[in-house]
XYZ file of N, CA, C and O in Angstrom:
388
model
N 112.674 55.376 110.696
C 111.883 54.163 110.682
C 110.419 54.515 110.971
O 110.099 55.171 111.946
N 109.534 54.075 110.117
C 108.113 54.375 110.271
C 107.504 53.511 111.368
O 107.911 52.377 111.586
N 106.513 54.082 112.068
C 105.830 53.340 113.128
C 104.910 52.279 112.540
O 104.478 52.360 111.399
N 104.646 51.279 113.329
C 103.746 50.224 112.904
C 102.310 50.722 113.056
O 101.931 51.258 114.092
N 101.518 50.529 112.012
C 100.138 50.975 112.041
C 99.323 49.992 112.871
O 99.323 48.793 112.629
N 98.609 50.522 113.866
C 97.775 49.690 114.720
C 96.417 49.495 114.050
O 95.912 50.385 113.384
N 95.841 48.326 114.255
C 94.484 48.085 113.778
C 93.599 47.801 114.990
O 94.034 47.189 115.961
N 92.379 48.291 114.923
C 91.442 48.156 116.025
C 90.177 47.469 115.526
O 89.749 47.681 114.397
N 89.573 46.693 116.394
C 88.336 46.004 116.029
C 87.184 46.998 115.982
O 87.224 48.043 116.660
N 86.153 46.677 115.205
C 84.981 47.566 115.184
C 84.359 47.740 116.569
O 83.883 48.828 116.901
N 84.379 46.692 117.392
C 83.826 46.780 118.745
C 84.612 47.781 119.584
O 84.029 48.554 120.344
N 85.937 47.758 119.466
C 86.779 48.686 120.206
C 86.481 50.119 119.775
O 86.342 51.020 120.607
N 86.364 50.329 118.465
C 86.080 51.664 117.943
C 84.742 52.181 118.475
O 84.634 53.336 118.898
N 83.724 51.304 118.471
C 82.408 51.697 118.974
C 82.477 52.051 120.458
O 81.833 52.995 120.914
N 83.263 51.296 121.202
C 83.412 51.568 122.629
C 84.039 52.945 122.849
O 83.610 53.709 123.711
N 85.055 53.286 122.052
C 85.713 54.584 122.188
C 84.763 55.718 121.810
O 84.716 56.749 122.484
N 83.987 55.520 120.743
C 83.005 56.529 120.330
C 81.976 56.727 121.433
O 81.605 57.855 121.771
N 81.538 55.631 122.036
C 80.547 55.704 123.112
C 81.098 56.462 124.320
O 80.377 57.223 124.963
N 82.381 56.277 124.630
C 82.988 57.001 125.749
C 82.861 58.512 125.561
O 82.625 59.252 126.519
N 83.011 58.954 124.326
C 82.953 60.393 124.049
C 81.510 60.875 123.925
O 81.119 61.853 124.569
N 80.715 60.179 123.116
C 79.369 60.671 122.818
C 78.363 60.435 123.936
O 77.476 61.257 124.149
N 78.476 59.318 124.641
C 77.486 59.012 125.677
C 77.963 59.394 127.065
O 77.211 59.924 127.869
N 79.216 59.119 127.353
C 79.718 59.381 128.700
C 80.334 60.765 128.854
O 80.668 61.177 129.956
N 80.514 61.457 127.734
C 80.997 62.833 127.806
C 82.484 62.974 128.071
O 82.934 64.042 128.473
N 83.242 61.915 127.862
C 84.685 61.992 128.079
C 85.317 62.882 127.007
O 84.844 62.959 125.874
N 86.381 63.545 127.365
C 87.112 64.377 126.421
C 87.939 63.490 125.484
O 88.535 62.507 125.923
N 87.980 63.853 124.199
C 88.736 63.053 123.237
C 90.204 62.948 123.641
O 90.811 61.891 123.515
N 90.755 64.031 124.137
C 92.165 64.038 124.516
C 92.449 63.006 125.606
O 93.432 62.268 125.523
N 91.584 62.921 126.609
C 91.818 61.971 127.701
C 91.640 60.527 127.231
O 92.372 59.639 127.660
N 90.660 60.285 126.338
C 90.461 58.937 125.801
C 91.673 58.547 124.957
O 92.172 57.419 125.062
N 92.149 59.479 124.131
C 93.343 59.202 123.321
C 94.527 58.833 124.194
O 95.258 57.879 123.903
N 94.733 59.569 125.270
C 95.865 59.301 126.154
C 95.692 57.985 126.896
O 96.620 57.197 126.994
N 94.505 57.748 127.426
C 94.252 56.544 128.225
C 94.419 55.271 127.408
O 94.947 54.277 127.897
N 93.973 55.296 126.157
C 94.021 54.097 125.319
C 95.153 54.142 124.297
O 95.230 53.282 123.425
N 96.021 55.145 124.413
C 97.187 55.277 123.541
C 96.795 55.265 122.062
O 97.324 54.504 121.264
N 95.835 56.118 121.727
C 95.351 56.221 120.355
C 96.099 57.322 119.618
O 96.602 58.258 120.230
N 96.125 57.217 118.310
C 96.735 58.251 117.488
C 95.922 59.528 117.537
O 94.741 59.520 117.915
N 96.534 60.614 117.144
C 95.906 61.938 117.245
C 94.529 62.006 116.588
O 93.592 62.497 117.176
N 94.406 61.517 115.363
C 93.145 61.680 114.645
C 92.253 60.460 114.627
O 91.149 60.513 114.076
N 92.683 59.363 115.216
C 91.915 58.119 115.139
C 90.514 58.278 115.707
O 89.518 57.978 115.026
N 90.417 58.724 116.928
C 89.121 58.851 117.575
C 88.234 59.852 116.850
O 87.039 59.608 116.653
N 88.810 60.952 116.428
C 88.040 61.966 115.691
C 87.456 61.349 114.412
O 86.302 61.556 114.068
N 88.258 60.544 113.718
C 87.810 59.892 112.487
C 86.709 58.884 112.791
O 85.712 58.803 112.068
N 86.853 58.119 113.861
C 85.833 57.130 114.213
C 84.512 57.800 114.536
O 83.458 57.301 114.164
N 84.556 58.925 115.224
C 83.332 59.666 115.550
C 82.706 60.218 114.274
O 81.494 60.137 114.078
N 83.523 60.764 113.390
C 83.025 61.284 112.115
C 82.401 60.159 111.288
O 81.304 60.306 110.741
N 83.089 59.009 111.228
C 82.558 57.863 110.483
C 81.233 57.392 111.071
O 80.296 57.070 110.340
N 81.150 57.355 112.393
C 79.919 56.935 113.058
C 78.785 57.910 112.747
O 77.667 57.498 112.452
N 79.084 59.194 112.776
C 78.065 60.209 112.476
C 77.574 60.075 111.041
O 76.365 60.184 110.777
N 78.487 59.830 110.113
C 78.103 59.658 108.709
C 77.263 58.401 108.527
O 76.287 58.404 107.766
N 77.631 57.339 109.231
C 76.869 56.099 109.156
C 75.463 56.286 109.727
O 74.494 55.721 109.219
N 75.347 57.090 110.758
C 74.047 57.354 111.383
C 73.092 58.064 110.437
O 71.875 57.898 110.528
N 73.646 58.863 109.527
C 72.815 59.602 108.586
C 72.068 58.672 107.629
O 70.989 59.006 107.162
N 72.653 57.506 107.348
C 72.028 56.588 106.403
C 71.307 55.428 107.081
O 70.544 54.729 106.441
N 71.547 55.229 108.370
C 70.957 54.113 109.082
C 70.061 54.642 110.203
O 70.559 55.110 111.221
N 68.736 54.557 110.043
C 67.823 55.105 111.059
C 68.022 54.481 112.440
O 67.895 55.170 113.453
N 68.341 53.205 112.491
C 68.543 52.541 113.781
C 69.754 53.127 114.510
O 69.700 53.403 115.704
N 70.842 53.327 113.777
C 72.040 53.931 114.377
C 71.788 55.379 114.752
O 72.280 55.858 115.777
N 71.031 56.079 113.921
C 70.720 57.478 114.219
C 69.931 57.572 115.513
O 70.183 58.454 116.333
N 68.998 56.641 115.713
C 68.232 56.609 116.954
C 69.157 56.357 118.139
O 69.041 57.006 119.176
N 70.095 55.432 117.988
C 71.051 55.129 119.061
C 71.926 56.342 119.357
O 72.194 56.659 120.510
N 72.358 57.049 118.314
C 73.171 58.254 118.505
C 72.380 59.312 119.262
O 72.908 59.962 120.167
N 71.101 59.464 118.908
C 70.252 60.431 119.608
C 70.070 60.039 121.070
O 70.053 60.904 121.953
N 69.948 58.741 121.331
C 69.829 58.264 122.711
C 71.107 58.567 123.487
O 71.042 58.975 124.651
N 72.262 58.375 122.855
C 73.533 58.670 123.532
C 73.623 60.149 123.861
O 74.072 60.531 124.945
N 73.182 60.996 122.943
C 73.211 62.439 123.192
C 72.276 62.801 124.346
O 72.617 63.629 125.196
N 71.107 62.167 124.389
C 70.155 62.429 125.468
C 70.709 61.960 126.810
O 70.582 62.652 127.820
N 71.358 60.798 126.825
C 71.955 60.287 128.056
C 73.035 61.244 128.552
O 73.101 61.558 129.740
N 73.869 61.722 127.638
C 74.918 62.672 128.014
C 74.309 63.944 128.600
O 74.752 64.444 129.637
N 73.264 64.444 127.957
C 72.588 65.651 128.443
C 72.030 65.427 129.848
O 72.188 66.274 130.740
N 71.390 64.281 130.060
C 70.811 63.985 131.372
C 71.881 63.804 132.442
O 71.694 64.214 133.589
N 72.999 63.212 132.073
C 74.097 63.063 133.039
C 74.633 64.418 133.474
O 74.928 64.635 134.649
N 74.748 65.328 132.520
C 75.228 66.671 132.851
C 74.224 67.392 133.756
O 74.614 68.054 134.714
N 72.935 67.251 133.447
C 71.904 67.882 134.271
C 71.908 67.297 135.683
O 71.756 68.036 136.661
N 72.080 65.987 135.782
C 72.122 65.343 137.095
C 73.319 65.825 137.903
O 73.194 66.122 139.098
N 74.466 65.932 137.259
C 75.661 66.414 137.961
C 75.445 67.834 138.468
O 75.824 68.168 139.598
N 74.826 68.673 137.654
C 74.546 70.059 138.055
C 73.552 70.094 139.218
O 73.727 70.849 140.172
N 72.530 69.247 139.158
C 71.540 69.196 140.242
C 72.185 68.734 141.547
O 71.861 69.255 142.622
N 73.102 67.791 141.458
C 73.805 67.324 142.658
C 74.644 68.440 143.270
O 74.683 68.603 144.487
N 75.307 69.216 142.416
C 76.103 70.344 142.914
C 75.208 71.362 143.618
O 75.544 71.857 144.689
N 74.078 71.666 142.987
C 73.146 72.624 143.585
C 72.605 72.090 144.908
O 72.480 72.844 145.878
N 72.284 70.815 144.963
C 71.767 70.192 146.173
C 72.804 70.264 147.296
O 72.472 70.598 148.438
N 74.051 69.957 146.990
C 75.115 70.036 147.989
C 75.265 71.463 148.512
O 75.438 71.682 149.712
N 75.194 72.430 147.597
C 75.305 73.830 147.996
C 74.169 74.210 148.940
O 74.390 74.859 149.973
N 72.955 73.802 148.588
C 71.797 74.144 149.421
C 71.874 73.482 150.797
O 71.491 74.084 151.797
N 72.388 72.259 150.848
C 72.552 71.582 152.139
C 73.544 72.342 153.018
O 73.313 72.534 154.213
N 74.648 72.777 152.428
C 75.655 73.535 153.186
C 75.088 74.867 153.662
O 75.323 75.289 154.790
N 74.320 75.524 152.783
C 73.723 76.804 153.151
C 72.714 76.619 154.286
O 72.682 77.417 155.232
N 71.925 75.561 154.200
C 70.938 75.300 155.252
C 71.630 75.029 156.578
O 71.191 75.522 157.629
N 72.708 74.270 156.540
C 73.455 73.975 157.772
C 74.046 75.259 158.349
O 74.031 75.472 159.568
N 74.561 76.109 157.486
C 75.149 77.375 157.940
C 74.096 78.253 158.623
O 74.311 78.770 159.704
N 72.936 78.405 157.971
C 71.898 79.259 158.541
C 71.269 78.629 159.782
O 70.812 79.349 160.675
N 71.241 77.319 159.876
C 70.722 76.655 161.073
C 71.608 76.966 162.267
O 71.122 77.170 163.375
N 72.916 77.044 162.046
C 73.844 77.393 163.119
C 73.650 78.851 163.536
O 73.789 79.184 164.712
N 73.355 79.713 162.591
C 73.155 81.118 162.875
C 71.924 81.337 163.771
O 71.899 82.249 164.582
N 70.914 80.483 163.612
C 69.690 80.641 164.393
C 69.851 80.166 165.825
O 69.086 80.579 166.694
N 70.808 79.299 166.062
C 71.002 78.768 167.414
C 71.603 79.771 168.355
O 72.061 80.738 168.311
């Protein structure tokens, strides 16, 4: 017996694409969390990328999502470095006492 084909709204598809492209979520985790088919999300991202090539407004939005993702990664790295430096400072402060 064949499975029933699910249909998704364009808004839902855009939300899933945004989770991957802007928030940096892994496709596998998004697929599992939202119970998506294996290739659905990959196809939606590919379709969005192709649409961006012909629509300057969408291309600008895609570039903004990429920049946001890049900045989020940089911020996370800076926070890790900051935490490390705080721990190191506390350690050396104890050594001086």
